[in-house]
XYZ file of C-alpha atoms in Angstrom:
304
model
C -2.860 -22.058 15.692
C -4.982 -24.418 13.602
C -6.988 -22.690 10.890
C -7.939 -19.274 12.280
C -10.675 -17.179 10.733
C -9.243 -14.739 8.206
C -11.235 -11.665 7.189
C -10.588 -10.268 3.721
C -11.709 -6.656 3.467
C -12.480 -5.616 -0.127
C -12.941 -1.923 -0.894
C -15.243 -0.809 -3.683
C -16.127 2.448 -5.398
C -17.864 2.543 -8.793
C -16.189 -0.682 -9.940
C -19.239 -2.718 -10.947
C -17.608 -4.226 -14.034
C -14.385 -5.401 -12.387
C -15.434 -6.000 -8.779
C -16.535 -9.617 -9.471
C -12.941 -10.485 -10.391
C -11.763 -9.353 -6.949
C -14.562 -11.105 -5.048
C -14.216 -14.340 -7.030
C -10.456 -14.395 -6.430
C -11.128 -14.475 -2.680
C -13.889 -17.057 -2.959
C -11.430 -19.235 -4.910
C -8.761 -19.227 -2.196
C -7.383 -22.617 -1.180
C -7.657 -21.454 2.449
C -11.336 -21.866 3.290
C -11.933 -20.396 6.755
C -12.651 -16.959 5.338
C -14.952 -14.033 5.924
C -15.302 -11.491 3.117
C -16.181 -7.940 4.163
C -16.999 -5.676 1.214
C -16.878 -1.964 2.068
C -18.451 0.151 -0.656
C -17.770 3.878 -0.476
C -21.085 5.226 -1.748
C -20.907 3.960 -5.331
C -23.252 5.645 -7.804
C -23.177 2.805 -10.324
C -24.726 -0.611 -9.620
C -21.851 -1.804 -7.407
C -23.974 -2.013 -4.262
C -26.616 -4.076 -6.069
C -23.865 -6.416 -7.229
C -22.509 -6.726 -3.684
C -25.978 -7.585 -2.382
C -26.301 -10.272 -5.060
C -23.074 -11.869 -3.831
C -24.337 -11.608 -0.253
C -27.543 -13.440 -1.199
C -25.444 -16.230 -2.751
C -22.956 -16.458 0.141
C -24.776 -15.113 3.231
C -22.589 -17.032 5.687
C -19.350 -15.777 4.186
C -19.939 -12.277 2.806
C -20.642 -9.215 4.936
C -21.663 -6.071 2.993
C -20.808 -2.668 4.464
C -22.509 -0.137 2.211
C -22.040 3.587 2.761
C -24.824 5.901 1.523
C -22.260 8.537 0.535
C -18.609 8.767 -0.459
C -16.319 9.164 2.568
C -12.861 8.785 1.059
C -10.392 5.906 1.085
C -9.159 5.869 4.726
C -12.629 6.206 6.264
C -14.049 3.531 3.991
C -11.177 1.169 4.790
C -11.567 1.751 8.521
C -15.290 1.090 8.274
C -14.481 -2.229 6.607
C -11.675 -3.149 9.017
C -13.850 -2.523 12.066
C -16.500 -4.859 10.657
C -14.033 -7.753 10.359
C -14.507 -10.657 12.773
C -11.379 -12.663 11.917
C -8.302 -13.153 14.063
C -6.330 -12.079 11.000
C -7.213 -9.365 8.502
C -6.037 -8.737 4.974
C -7.460 -6.494 2.291
C -7.943 -6.049 -1.447
C -8.792 -3.082 -3.646
C -11.768 -3.703 -5.903
C -9.712 -3.420 -9.083
C -7.013 -5.903 -7.986
C -7.180 -9.643 -7.338
C -5.576 -12.528 -5.441
C -3.890 -15.664 -6.718
C -5.331 -18.900 -5.274
C -2.830 -19.757 -2.515
C -2.205 -16.235 -1.203
C -3.798 -16.630 2.210
C -2.811 -20.283 2.717
C 0.865 -19.460 2.121
C 0.801 -16.502 4.500
C -0.899 -18.495 7.266
C 1.844 -21.114 6.866
C 4.448 -18.408 7.539
C 2.600 -17.432 10.726
C 2.557 -21.079 11.819
C 6.290 -21.425 11.195
C 7.081 -18.183 13.042
C 4.365 -17.305 15.596
C 6.256 -14.161 16.656
C 5.335 -12.431 13.392
C 2.554 -9.865 13.597
C 2.299 -9.230 9.855
C 3.085 -11.358 6.784
C 3.221 -10.131 3.197
C 3.771 -11.823 -0.174
C 5.322 -11.026 -3.506
C 2.914 -9.524 -6.041
C 2.631 -8.944 -9.779
C 2.111 -5.741 -11.722
C -0.442 -6.521 -14.430
C -2.072 -4.501 -17.204
C -5.779 -4.105 -17.876
C -5.774 -7.436 -19.737
C -4.238 -9.127 -16.670
C -0.940 -9.773 -18.455
C 1.987 -9.559 -16.045
C 4.438 -6.760 -16.803
C 6.792 -7.432 -13.880
C 7.022 -8.828 -10.376
C 7.616 -6.678 -7.323
C 10.339 -8.964 -6.023
C 12.744 -10.431 -8.572
C 15.325 -13.137 -7.874
C 18.160 -10.621 -7.630
C 16.405 -8.426 -5.058
C 16.576 -8.861 -1.289
C 13.395 -8.283 0.710
C 13.912 -7.524 4.424
C 11.850 -9.220 7.113
C 11.772 -9.411 10.887
C 12.408 -6.087 12.623
C 12.068 -3.896 9.535
C 10.859 -0.586 10.959
C 13.765 1.371 9.418
C 13.230 -0.283 6.024
C 9.515 0.514 6.078
C 10.025 4.110 7.197
C 12.654 4.760 4.507
C 10.750 2.670 1.912
C 13.757 0.415 1.366
C 11.914 -1.991 -0.919
C 11.893 -2.850 -4.655
C 11.013 0.140 -6.874
C 10.729 2.237 -3.677
C 7.329 0.528 -3.401
C 6.167 -1.048 -0.169
C 4.521 -4.450 0.117
C 0.754 -4.759 -0.416
C -2.191 -6.830 0.806
C -0.382 -7.958 3.951
C -2.042 -10.314 6.439
C -2.233 -8.685 9.879
C -3.129 -9.871 13.346
C -6.366 -8.079 14.196
C -5.204 -6.950 17.636
C -2.322 -5.035 16.036
C -4.646 -3.099 13.735
C -6.743 -2.260 16.770
C -3.632 -1.198 18.678
C -2.582 1.363 16.030
C -6.220 2.494 15.673
C -6.378 1.557 12.001
C -5.722 4.159 9.269
C -5.203 7.898 9.686
C -8.397 9.416 8.285
C -6.730 12.799 7.760
C -4.808 11.383 4.806
C -5.978 11.213 1.204
C -2.949 9.149 0.136
C -0.136 7.105 1.686
C -2.464 5.959 4.458
C -1.081 2.463 3.863
C 2.544 3.602 4.292
C 1.572 5.429 7.479
C -0.100 2.334 8.940
C 2.848 0.121 7.966
C 5.275 2.458 9.705
C 3.253 2.220 12.900
C 2.755 -1.548 12.607
C 6.434 -2.242 11.915
C 7.342 -0.286 15.052
C 5.481 -2.756 17.255
C 5.619 -6.030 15.305
C 7.952 -8.378 13.487
C 7.059 -8.813 9.839
C 7.427 -11.928 7.687
C 7.567 -12.587 3.961
C 6.217 -15.267 1.620
C 7.881 -15.511 -1.784
C 4.631 -16.729 -3.340
C 3.101 -14.253 -5.800
C -0.067 -13.679 -3.846
C -1.789 -10.759 -5.532
C -1.995 -8.760 -8.722
C -1.827 -4.981 -8.742
C -3.696 -3.819 -11.841
C -1.969 -0.812 -13.341
C -4.203 2.150 -14.159
C -3.105 3.543 -17.559
C -4.497 6.961 -16.624
C -2.286 7.128 -13.550
C -1.650 10.403 -11.755
C -0.667 12.802 -14.481
C -1.784 16.227 -13.345
C 0.989 18.215 -11.690
C -1.213 19.501 -8.875
C -2.262 15.948 -7.969
C 1.339 14.773 -7.874
C 2.276 17.742 -5.707
C -0.587 16.951 -3.314
C 0.665 13.373 -3.022
C 4.122 14.670 -2.148
C 2.581 16.875 0.542
C 0.908 13.784 1.970
C 4.235 11.962 1.894
C 5.883 14.768 3.852
C 3.018 14.697 6.341
C 3.531 10.972 6.957
C 7.284 11.467 7.378
C 6.886 14.392 9.793
C 4.053 12.827 11.765
C 5.965 9.600 12.402
C 9.427 11.109 12.922
C 8.890 10.844 16.715
C 9.036 7.057 16.283
C 12.681 7.478 15.273
C 13.684 8.997 18.619
C 14.884 5.727 20.138
C 17.203 5.001 17.196
C 20.872 5.815 17.174
C 21.483 9.332 15.870
C 23.201 8.186 12.671
C 20.287 5.805 11.916
C 17.740 8.575 12.390
C 19.702 10.973 10.169
C 20.102 8.312 7.481
C 16.366 7.537 7.381
C 15.294 11.186 7.209
C 17.992 12.058 4.673
C 17.022 9.135 2.431
C 13.391 10.213 2.449
C 14.191 13.898 1.991
C 16.289 13.145 -1.089
C 13.648 10.847 -2.585
C 10.865 13.372 -2.048
C 12.983 16.199 -3.438
C 13.666 14.220 -6.603
C 9.939 13.801 -7.114
C 9.192 17.437 -6.278
C 11.757 18.590 -8.830
C 10.115 16.498 -11.542
C 6.694 18.122 -11.127
C 7.487 21.716 -10.103
C 7.335 24.999 -12.084
C 10.665 26.270 -13.424
C 11.618 28.712 -10.638
C 10.600 26.343 -7.880
C 12.384 23.518 -9.703
C 15.601 25.568 -9.650
C 15.295 26.251 -5.905
C 14.574 22.601 -5.136
C 17.505 21.506 -7.280
C 19.915 23.746 -5.348
C 18.488 22.297 -2.131
C 18.983 18.776 -3.489
C 22.606 19.467 -4.430
C 23.253 20.997 -0.998
C 21.957 17.873 0.745
C 23.449 15.235 -1.521
C 26.518 16.916 -2.978
C 25.361 15.440 -6.292
C 26.407 18.175 -8.722
C 26.076 15.748 -11.634
C 22.308 15.625 -11.080
C 22.138 19.422 -11.361
C 24.266 19.519 -14.529
C 22.154 16.832 -16.175
C 19.036 18.837 -15.387
C 20.577 21.924 -17.030
C 21.502 19.869 -20.110
C 17.951 18.560 -20.384
C 16.584 22.105 -20.142
C 18.948 23.395 -22.846
C 18.072 20.453 -25.089
C 14.341 21.107 -24.683
C 14.859 24.770 -25.658
C 16.984 23.852 -28.692
C 14.442 21.283 -29.846
């Protein structure tokens, strides 16, 4: 491996004002053998005009993939992935950005350990002003690498948040047939589960990317509940991949996920459903203290 072609797939949807930051962060990479594929999901602002302007400036490096209508995140990502010509593929959301050595550092990891199929880096959580609020991986936190299928399936990573913007061998993405287009969320977790089943995964401690926090977030209860449904779908769909594990490993993975999902369901459910889910949680975990604390919080809210 000398300096293989790396394709960076940037997704865009109505992000005209911030998209240049993402594109420029890729153009500024210290690793130079790059192709930039920009997949726009039917933007109704001037994003597609902006993308064409970049293409006119860098016709040998930028490849626009412009959809006439909105298709949704997984379909748009797959459209971009399939247009990539590189031996390695990474990606970037239009509202995030890379730090200069991201790709160079990850390629170095591949060169040191050719058996890896995927390499990911540390990343920063930043606010709208690009000020760092925290790093995904701190000094006191261990990040698994190698055969990490169980860790990926059970989301055994800092803040229960999986890695982002990983660099992937193209043939592996083709082998798993890219993203599941039935999903509206957690399509990245689903793909990482399937990739980690067939590939060893490496880690670079370099802070390679910035995840820009959206202050609006997901606040509506129905949206949060829909996300939890998607999470359950991913867990159920991929549970067959656990069949070759030892029984206690399989039970541990599913139990860990069930508890984590239940905790989130309890936090965004109506009162009666919350009570039912809490009893279910206590039955699984034996954590009566959690139930008592919930009752105390409810009494306090009534008294206040």
